[in-house]
Amino acid sequence: MWIATRQGQDWRDETSLAAIDWLVSTVPLADWTTRMDRVRAVFEPARDLWPTGARPPLYDPRDLIAWYIFQANAYATDRANLAEHEAYRIAPVFRRLGQLLPTLKCVVGAEERAARMMVNNRSTPDEALYELLVAGAYGSRGWSDVRFVPEDPPNRTPDLHISRGRSRWAVECTRTGRSDYMAQERAAGDVLARLALEEAERARVSIRVETIYQDELINLPERYLADRVANFLWAGPANGKMRPAGAESNVRISGSCEPCFPMTTSSSVQAG
C-alpha cells in the first residue's frame, strides 16, 4: 500500500496564479468577491454529497469562467477544493496562459478580450481562452505584431492580425468544443456507474470494475453494468454463472469477500 507523504504538499504554482491575477484584475474586486462566494456556495455542499453517490452539479454554468478560475486556483494553491475530474483539463490551460503572460501583455487588445470574457461572456469562456492561447503562441514565436481585431457586427472579422517583416496574415481561431453528444455520453456513463455502485453498497462490499466499452453508452440499457455487478456479487465468480458482457464491452470485476474494508480476500472475473 502506498501512502502519500505529508511533507512537500504546500507547493504553489506561481505561473498559474499569475494568469489568474491578470484575468481577475479586469473585474471590479467587489464583483469578483461576490462571484467567488457564489461558486463556493454551489461547490461545497455538492462536494460533500459526491462520496454518497449523489451527483449534484458542482458549479453554475452561467458563470463558467469563475468555476474555471476557482479550479485553477485550487490546483495552484488551494487543493482542498480540487475537483480532479474537472481540474485535469482546466489547470493546463491556466498554466500555459501564465507562461505566455509576458507575451500576451504586449498583444494589442488582449486585455480587452480577457475582460469581455470575464464580464460579458462568462458562460462561454472556452472560445476566448483559446484565442488568448493562440495570440500568445504567435507572439512567442517571433511574430512581432500580434493584435486582436475589434468585432464589428454584423460584419465578419478575423480574430487576429499578425505580422513580421513583410509577412502579414489574418487569423481565424477555430476549435472543436464539447458537443451535445459528449454530454449525453458522459451522462449515460454516470448513470451506468451509479447503478453499479448501488449494487455494491447493497451488498456492503468493495469492488473494482474495469470496463472497456465497444458501443456508444447511450445505446446501452441503464442497468447494463449494474446487472453484471449484481451477478458477480450474488452468484459469485466461482460457479461460472457470470453473465457474458457481449459485443458491447469487456468487463472485469474484482472485489472483497468480506464486508466493506479491509479487503482481505479477493476474487476476479473476466467477461467479454
mmCIF file of C-alpha atoms in Angstrom:
data_model
loop_
_atom_site.group_PDB
_atom_site.id
_atom_site.type_symbol
_atom_site.label_atom_id
_atom_site.label_comp_id
_atom_site.label_asym_id
_atom_site.label_seq_id
_atom_site.Cartn_x
_atom_site.Cartn_y
_atom_site.Cartn_z
ATOM 1 C CA MET A 1 0.000 0.000 0.000
ATOM 2 C CA TRP A 2 1.280 3.479 -0.884
ATOM 3 C CA ILE A 3 0.637 6.425 1.428
ATOM 4 C CA ALA A 4 1.189 9.981 0.225
ATOM 5 C CA THR A 5 3.832 11.869 2.166
ATOM 6 C CA ARG A 6 2.716 14.614 4.499
ATOM 7 C CA GLN A 7 5.631 16.837 3.516
ATOM 8 C CA GLY A 8 6.074 18.765 0.295
ATOM 9 C CA GLN A 9 2.356 19.241 -0.360
ATOM 10 C CA ASP A 10 2.340 23.005 0.185
ATOM 11 C CA TRP A 11 3.798 23.920 -3.209
ATOM 12 C CA ARG A 12 2.358 26.795 -5.236
ATOM 13 C CA ASP A 13 2.152 27.168 -8.991
ATOM 14 C CA GLU A 14 3.085 30.812 -9.343
ATOM 15 C CA THR A 15 2.771 30.608 -13.128
ATOM 16 C CA SER A 16 -0.915 29.692 -12.935
ATOM 17 C CA LEU A 17 -1.513 32.237 -10.186
ATOM 18 C CA ALA A 18 -0.054 34.989 -12.378
ATOM 19 C CA ALA A 19 -2.568 34.142 -15.128
ATOM 20 C CA ILE A 20 -5.408 34.129 -12.602
ATOM 21 C CA ASP A 21 -4.366 37.522 -11.202
ATOM 22 C CA TRP A 22 -4.228 39.011 -14.694
ATOM 23 C CA LEU A 23 -7.706 37.818 -15.597
ATOM 24 C CA VAL A 24 -9.264 38.767 -12.264
ATOM 25 C CA SER A 25 -7.760 42.254 -12.497
ATOM 26 C CA THR A 26 -10.229 43.004 -15.312
ATOM 27 C CA VAL A 27 -13.181 42.658 -12.889
ATOM 28 C CA PRO A 28 -14.023 45.048 -10.019
ATOM 29 C CA LEU A 29 -12.861 43.458 -6.764
ATOM 30 C CA ALA A 30 -16.271 43.592 -5.063
ATOM 31 C CA ASP A 31 -17.932 41.902 -8.038
ATOM 32 C CA TRP A 32 -15.316 39.175 -8.160
ATOM 33 C CA THR A 33 -15.590 38.502 -4.424
ATOM 34 C CA THR A 34 -19.346 38.052 -4.819
ATOM 35 C CA ARG A 35 -18.895 35.688 -7.749
ATOM 36 C CA MET A 36 -16.381 33.563 -5.831
ATOM 37 C CA ASP A 37 -18.767 33.383 -2.889
ATOM 38 C CA ARG A 38 -21.419 32.047 -5.268
ATOM 39 C CA VAL A 39 -19.022 29.434 -6.641
ATOM 40 C CA ARG A 40 -18.280 28.174 -3.132
ATOM 41 C CA ALA A 41 -21.966 28.209 -2.188
ATOM 42 C CA VAL A 42 -22.680 25.761 -5.029
ATOM 43 C CA PHE A 43 -19.491 23.707 -4.846
ATOM 44 C CA GLU A 44 -19.027 22.985 -1.154
ATOM 45 C CA PRO A 45 -22.386 21.313 -0.394
ATOM 46 C CA ALA A 46 -22.256 19.432 -3.717
ATOM 47 C CA ARG A 47 -18.717 18.182 -2.997
ATOM 48 C CA ASP A 48 -19.856 16.793 0.349
ATOM 49 C CA LEU A 49 -22.623 14.802 -1.367
ATOM 50 C CA TRP A 50 -20.482 13.198 -4.091
ATOM 51 C CA PRO A 51 -18.987 10.494 -1.790
ATOM 52 C CA THR A 52 -22.558 9.283 -1.121
ATOM 53 C CA GLY A 53 -23.073 8.539 -4.819
ATOM 54 C CA ALA A 54 -25.219 11.621 -5.452
ATOM 55 C CA ARG A 55 -24.088 13.802 -8.355
ATOM 56 C CA PRO A 56 -25.406 17.336 -7.838
ATOM 57 C CA PRO A 57 -23.846 19.963 -10.125
ATOM 58 C CA LEU A 58 -20.544 21.295 -8.809
ATOM 59 C CA TYR A 59 -20.894 24.702 -10.440
ATOM 60 C CA ASP A 60 -23.287 27.157 -12.011
ATOM 61 C CA PRO A 61 -22.783 27.048 -15.812
ATOM 62 C CA ARG A 62 -23.949 30.659 -16.052
ATOM 63 C CA ASP A 63 -20.539 31.689 -14.662
ATOM 64 C CA LEU A 64 -18.296 29.023 -16.114
ATOM 65 C CA ILE A 65 -15.178 31.209 -16.150
ATOM 66 C CA ALA A 66 -15.483 31.726 -12.386
ATOM 67 C CA TRP A 67 -15.571 27.950 -11.955
ATOM 68 C CA TYR A 68 -12.523 27.565 -14.204
ATOM 69 C CA ILE A 69 -10.584 30.083 -12.148
ATOM 70 C CA PHE A 70 -11.738 28.504 -8.883
ATOM 71 C CA GLN A 71 -10.366 25.162 -10.046
ATOM 72 C CA ALA A 72 -7.167 26.653 -11.470
ATOM 73 C CA ASN A 73 -6.564 28.298 -8.112
ATOM 74 C CA ALA A 74 -7.337 25.005 -6.341
ATOM 75 C CA TYR A 75 -4.644 23.315 -8.412
ATOM 76 C CA ALA A 76 -2.170 26.128 -7.868
ATOM 77 C CA THR A 77 -2.531 26.620 -4.128
ATOM 78 C CA ASP A 78 -5.855 25.527 -2.592
ATOM 79 C CA ARG A 79 -6.014 21.793 -3.271
ATOM 80 C CA ALA A 80 -8.669 21.093 -0.644
ATOM 81 C CA ASN A 81 -11.136 22.432 -3.249
ATOM 82 C CA LEU A 82 -9.736 20.495 -6.204
ATOM 83 C CA ALA A 83 -12.251 18.509 -8.261
ATOM 84 C CA GLU A 84 -9.799 16.281 -10.127
ATOM 85 C CA HIS A 85 -12.156 15.229 -12.914
ATOM 86 C CA GLU A 86 -12.657 18.901 -13.784
ATOM 87 C CA ALA A 87 -9.262 20.360 -12.902
ATOM 88 C CA TYR A 88 -7.261 17.991 -15.114
ATOM 89 C CA ARG A 89 -8.397 19.868 -18.220
ATOM 90 C CA ILE A 90 -8.603 23.341 -16.642
ATOM 91 C CA ALA A 91 -5.246 23.617 -14.887
ATOM 92 C CA PRO A 92 -3.045 23.128 -18.003
ATOM 93 C CA VAL A 93 -4.835 25.989 -19.785
ATOM 94 C CA PHE A 94 -4.140 28.446 -16.987
ATOM 95 C CA ARG A 95 -0.582 27.274 -16.552
ATOM 96 C CA ARG A 96 0.042 27.860 -20.254
ATOM 97 C CA LEU A 97 -1.601 31.279 -20.051
ATOM 98 C CA GLY A 98 0.789 32.119 -17.233
ATOM 99 C CA GLN A 99 3.753 31.009 -19.321
ATOM 100 C CA LEU A 100 2.563 33.206 -22.190
ATOM 101 C CA LEU A 101 1.597 36.149 -19.984
ATOM 102 C CA PRO A 102 4.669 38.348 -20.693
ATOM 103 C CA THR A 103 3.908 37.991 -24.397
ATOM 104 C CA LEU A 104 0.155 38.456 -24.003
ATOM 105 C CA LYS A 105 0.672 41.753 -22.201
ATOM 106 C CA CYS A 106 2.261 43.031 -25.420
ATOM 107 C CA VAL A 107 -0.597 41.835 -27.644
ATOM 108 C CA VAL A 108 -2.839 44.722 -28.631
ATOM 109 C CA GLY A 109 -6.386 44.056 -27.454
ATOM 110 C CA ALA A 110 -5.564 41.008 -25.300
ATOM 111 C CA GLU A 111 -6.631 42.639 -22.054
ATOM 112 C CA GLU A 112 -9.882 43.835 -23.628
ATOM 113 C CA ARG A 113 -10.553 40.306 -24.922
ATOM 114 C CA ALA A 114 -9.916 38.897 -21.460
ATOM 115 C CA ALA A 115 -12.204 41.479 -19.873
ATOM 116 C CA ARG A 116 -15.020 40.691 -22.295
ATOM 117 C CA MET A 117 -14.731 37.029 -21.386
ATOM 118 C CA MET A 118 -14.674 37.750 -17.659
ATOM 119 C CA VAL A 119 -17.654 40.109 -17.705
ATOM 120 C CA ASN A 120 -19.859 39.637 -20.770
ATOM 121 C CA ASN A 121 -19.115 36.072 -21.915
ATOM 122 C CA ARG A 122 -18.735 34.410 -18.539
ATOM 123 C CA SER A 123 -20.853 31.387 -19.515
ATOM 124 C CA THR A 124 -18.853 30.665 -22.699
ATOM 125 C CA PRO A 125 -15.156 31.259 -21.922
ATOM 126 C CA ASP A 126 -13.627 28.447 -23.981
ATOM 127 C CA GLU A 127 -13.510 30.421 -27.220
ATOM 128 C CA ALA A 128 -11.808 33.423 -25.604
ATOM 129 C CA LEU A 129 -9.303 31.263 -23.735
ATOM 130 C CA TYR A 130 -8.380 29.571 -26.986
ATOM 131 C CA GLU A 131 -7.946 32.902 -28.762
ATOM 132 C CA LEU A 132 -5.677 34.148 -25.968
ATOM 133 C CA LEU A 133 -3.569 30.994 -26.188
ATOM 134 C CA VAL A 134 -3.264 31.354 -29.969
ATOM 135 C CA ALA A 135 -2.318 35.033 -29.705
ATOM 136 C CA GLY A 136 0.304 34.236 -27.079
ATOM 137 C CA ALA A 137 1.681 31.388 -29.186
ATOM 138 C CA TYR A 138 2.171 33.649 -32.218
ATOM 139 C CA GLY A 139 3.768 36.339 -30.074
ATOM 140 C CA SER A 140 6.188 33.864 -28.513
ATOM 141 C CA ARG A 141 7.230 32.513 -31.899
ATOM 142 C CA GLY A 142 8.668 35.617 -33.434
ATOM 143 C CA TRP A 143 5.587 37.419 -34.789
ATOM 144 C CA SER A 144 6.461 40.967 -33.834
ATOM 145 C CA ASP A 145 2.978 42.453 -34.173
ATOM 146 C CA VAL A 146 0.033 40.441 -32.854
ATOM 147 C CA ARG A 147 -3.270 42.189 -32.258
ATOM 148 C CA PHE A 148 -6.901 41.315 -31.711
ATOM 149 C CA VAL A 149 -9.290 42.649 -34.318
ATOM 150 C CA PRO A 150 -12.233 44.565 -32.798
ATOM 151 C CA GLU A 151 -15.568 42.947 -33.515
ATOM 152 C CA ASP A 152 -17.768 44.812 -35.987
ATOM 153 C CA PRO A 153 -21.193 43.132 -36.084
ATOM 154 C CA PRO A 154 -22.896 42.256 -38.324
ATOM 155 C CA ASN A 155 -19.712 42.203 -40.410
ATOM 156 C CA ARG A 156 -17.411 39.208 -40.084
ATOM 157 C CA THR A 157 -13.887 39.945 -38.943
ATOM 158 C CA PRO A 158 -10.875 37.699 -38.216
ATOM 159 C CA ASP A 159 -9.836 37.188 -34.624
ATOM 160 C CA LEU A 160 -6.233 38.339 -35.024
ATOM 161 C CA HIS A 161 -3.907 40.240 -37.311
ATOM 162 C CA ILE A 162 -0.280 39.093 -37.145
ATOM 163 C CA SER A 163 2.813 40.284 -38.938
ATOM 164 C CA ARG A 164 6.583 40.010 -39.010
ATOM 165 C CA GLY A 165 8.671 41.756 -41.605
ATOM 166 C CA ARG A 166 6.748 41.786 -44.866
ATOM 167 C CA SER A 167 4.565 38.812 -43.882
ATOM 168 C CA ARG A 168 1.055 39.724 -42.774
ATOM 169 C CA TRP A 169 -1.834 37.378 -42.000
ATOM 170 C CA ALA A 170 -5.387 37.423 -40.734
ATOM 171 C CA VAL A 171 -6.050 34.612 -38.252
ATOM 172 C CA GLU A 172 -9.392 32.960 -37.501
ATOM 173 C CA CYS A 173 -9.312 30.796 -34.365
ATOM 174 C CA THR A 174 -11.479 27.705 -34.719
ATOM 175 C CA ARG A 175 -11.796 24.989 -32.116
ATOM 176 C CA THR A 176 -13.977 21.967 -31.504
ATOM 177 C CA GLY A 177 -15.925 22.376 -28.291
ATOM 178 C CA ARG A 178 -17.633 19.769 -26.168
ATOM 179 C CA SER A 179 -20.672 18.666 -28.140
ATOM 180 C CA ASP A 180 -24.145 17.630 -27.042
ATOM 181 C CA TYR A 181 -23.125 14.075 -27.942
ATOM 182 C CA MET A 182 -20.236 14.192 -25.472
ATOM 183 C CA ALA A 183 -22.557 15.480 -22.772
ATOM 184 C CA GLN A 184 -25.029 12.667 -23.476
ATOM 185 C CA GLU A 185 -22.275 10.043 -23.296
ATOM 186 C CA ARG A 186 -20.992 11.494 -20.023
ATOM 187 C CA ALA A 187 -24.496 11.481 -18.517
ATOM 188 C CA ALA A 188 -25.113 7.893 -19.670
ATOM 189 C CA GLY A 189 -21.796 6.818 -18.153
ATOM 190 C CA ASP A 190 -22.700 8.447 -14.846
ATOM 191 C CA VAL A 191 -25.975 6.503 -14.736
ATOM 192 C CA LEU A 192 -24.235 3.201 -15.524
ATOM 193 C CA ALA A 193 -21.691 3.798 -12.767
ATOM 194 C CA ARG A 194 -24.231 4.983 -10.206
ATOM 195 C CA LEU A 195 -26.458 1.926 -10.562
ATOM 196 C CA ALA A 196 -23.429 -0.370 -10.336
ATOM 197 C CA LEU A 197 -22.321 1.448 -7.181
ATOM 198 C CA GLU A 198 -25.747 0.937 -5.633
ATOM 199 C CA GLU A 199 -25.370 -2.833 -6.106
ATOM 200 C CA ALA A 200 -22.035 -2.817 -4.279
ATOM 201 C CA GLU A 201 -23.435 -0.695 -1.477
ATOM 202 C CA ARG A 202 -26.405 -3.036 -1.135
ATOM 203 C CA ALA A 203 -24.020 -5.975 -0.713
ATOM 204 C CA ARG A 204 -21.728 -3.931 1.588
ATOM 205 C CA VAL A 205 -18.566 -4.916 -0.255
ATOM 206 C CA SER A 206 -15.823 -3.035 -2.025
ATOM 207 C CA ILE A 207 -15.307 -3.860 -5.685
ATOM 208 C CA ARG A 208 -13.358 -2.551 -8.639
ATOM 209 C CA VAL A 209 -14.872 -2.586 -12.098
ATOM 210 C CA GLU A 210 -12.738 -2.156 -15.207
ATOM 211 C CA THR A 211 -14.809 -1.686 -18.340
ATOM 212 C CA ILE A 212 -13.839 -1.139 -21.969
ATOM 213 C CA TYR A 213 -16.950 -0.181 -23.907
ATOM 214 C CA GLN A 214 -17.139 -1.027 -27.572
ATOM 215 C CA ASP A 215 -20.504 0.586 -28.174
ATOM 216 C CA GLU A 216 -21.913 4.034 -27.500
ATOM 217 C CA LEU A 217 -23.041 4.357 -23.900
ATOM 218 C CA ILE A 218 -26.332 5.953 -24.887
ATOM 219 C CA ASN A 219 -27.211 2.691 -26.688
ATOM 220 C CA LEU A 220 -26.813 0.539 -23.566
ATOM 221 C CA PRO A 221 -29.568 -0.249 -21.042
ATOM 222 C CA GLU A 222 -29.186 1.740 -17.835
ATOM 223 C CA ARG A 223 -28.650 -1.463 -15.825
ATOM 224 C CA TYR A 224 -26.140 -2.939 -18.271
ATOM 225 C CA LEU A 225 -23.227 -2.649 -15.831
ATOM 226 C CA ALA A 226 -25.283 -2.968 -12.638
ATOM 227 C CA ASP A 227 -26.689 -6.348 -13.724
ATOM 228 C CA ARG A 228 -23.189 -7.720 -14.250
ATOM 229 C CA VAL A 229 -22.051 -6.390 -10.906
ATOM 230 C CA ALA A 230 -25.097 -7.908 -9.214
ATOM 231 C CA ASN A 231 -24.454 -11.246 -10.892
ATOM 232 C CA PHE A 232 -20.850 -11.189 -9.681
ATOM 233 C CA LEU A 233 -21.796 -10.231 -6.139
ATOM 234 C CA TRP A 234 -24.723 -12.579 -5.593
ATOM 235 C CA ALA A 235 -23.920 -15.543 -7.840
ATOM 236 C CA GLY A 236 -20.145 -15.347 -7.357
ATOM 237 C CA PRO A 237 -17.421 -15.863 -9.948
ATOM 238 C CA ALA A 238 -16.601 -19.437 -8.993
ATOM 239 C CA ASN A 239 -19.794 -21.075 -10.246
ATOM 240 C CA GLY A 240 -19.399 -19.931 -13.815
ATOM 241 C CA LYS A 241 -22.684 -18.038 -13.880
ATOM 242 C CA MET A 242 -21.170 -14.665 -14.717
ATOM 243 C CA ARG A 243 -23.293 -13.171 -17.464
ATOM 244 C CA PRO A 244 -21.249 -12.598 -20.657
ATOM 245 C CA ALA A 245 -20.692 -8.966 -21.456
ATOM 246 C CA GLY A 246 -21.453 -9.485 -25.120
ATOM 247 C CA ALA A 247 -20.129 -7.464 -28.011
ATOM 248 C CA GLU A 248 -20.760 -4.136 -26.318
ATOM 249 C CA SER A 249 -17.897 -4.247 -23.800
ATOM 250 C CA ASN A 250 -15.260 -6.112 -21.852
ATOM 251 C CA VAL A 251 -15.938 -6.067 -18.103
ATOM 252 C CA ARG A 252 -13.525 -7.111 -15.374
ATOM 253 C CA ILE A 253 -14.762 -7.080 -11.771
ATOM 254 C CA SER A 254 -12.777 -7.804 -8.641
ATOM 255 C CA GLY A 255 -13.977 -7.482 -5.072
ATOM 256 C CA SER A 256 -13.665 -8.459 -1.456
ATOM 257 C CA CYS A 257 -15.363 -11.474 0.055
ATOM 258 C CA GLU A 258 -15.507 -9.636 3.374
ATOM 259 C CA PRO A 259 -17.954 -6.807 4.144
ATOM 260 C CA CYS A 260 -16.536 -3.394 3.300
ATOM 261 C CA PHE A 261 -12.976 -2.771 4.498
ATOM 262 C CA PRO A 262 -10.427 -4.217 4.994
ATOM 263 C CA MET A 263 -10.231 -6.181 1.767
ATOM 264 C CA THR A 264 -8.713 -9.456 2.969
ATOM 265 C CA THR A 265 -9.750 -11.949 0.286
ATOM 266 C CA SER A 266 -10.376 -11.069 -3.318
ATOM 267 C CA SER A 267 -11.558 -12.743 -6.467
ATOM 268 C CA SER A 268 -11.964 -11.583 -10.010
ATOM 269 C CA VAL A 269 -13.830 -12.473 -13.147
ATOM 270 C CA GLN A 270 -13.362 -11.537 -16.787
ATOM 271 C CA ALA A 271 -16.405 -11.242 -19.013
ATOM 272 C CA GLY A 272 -16.447 -10.463 -22.675
#
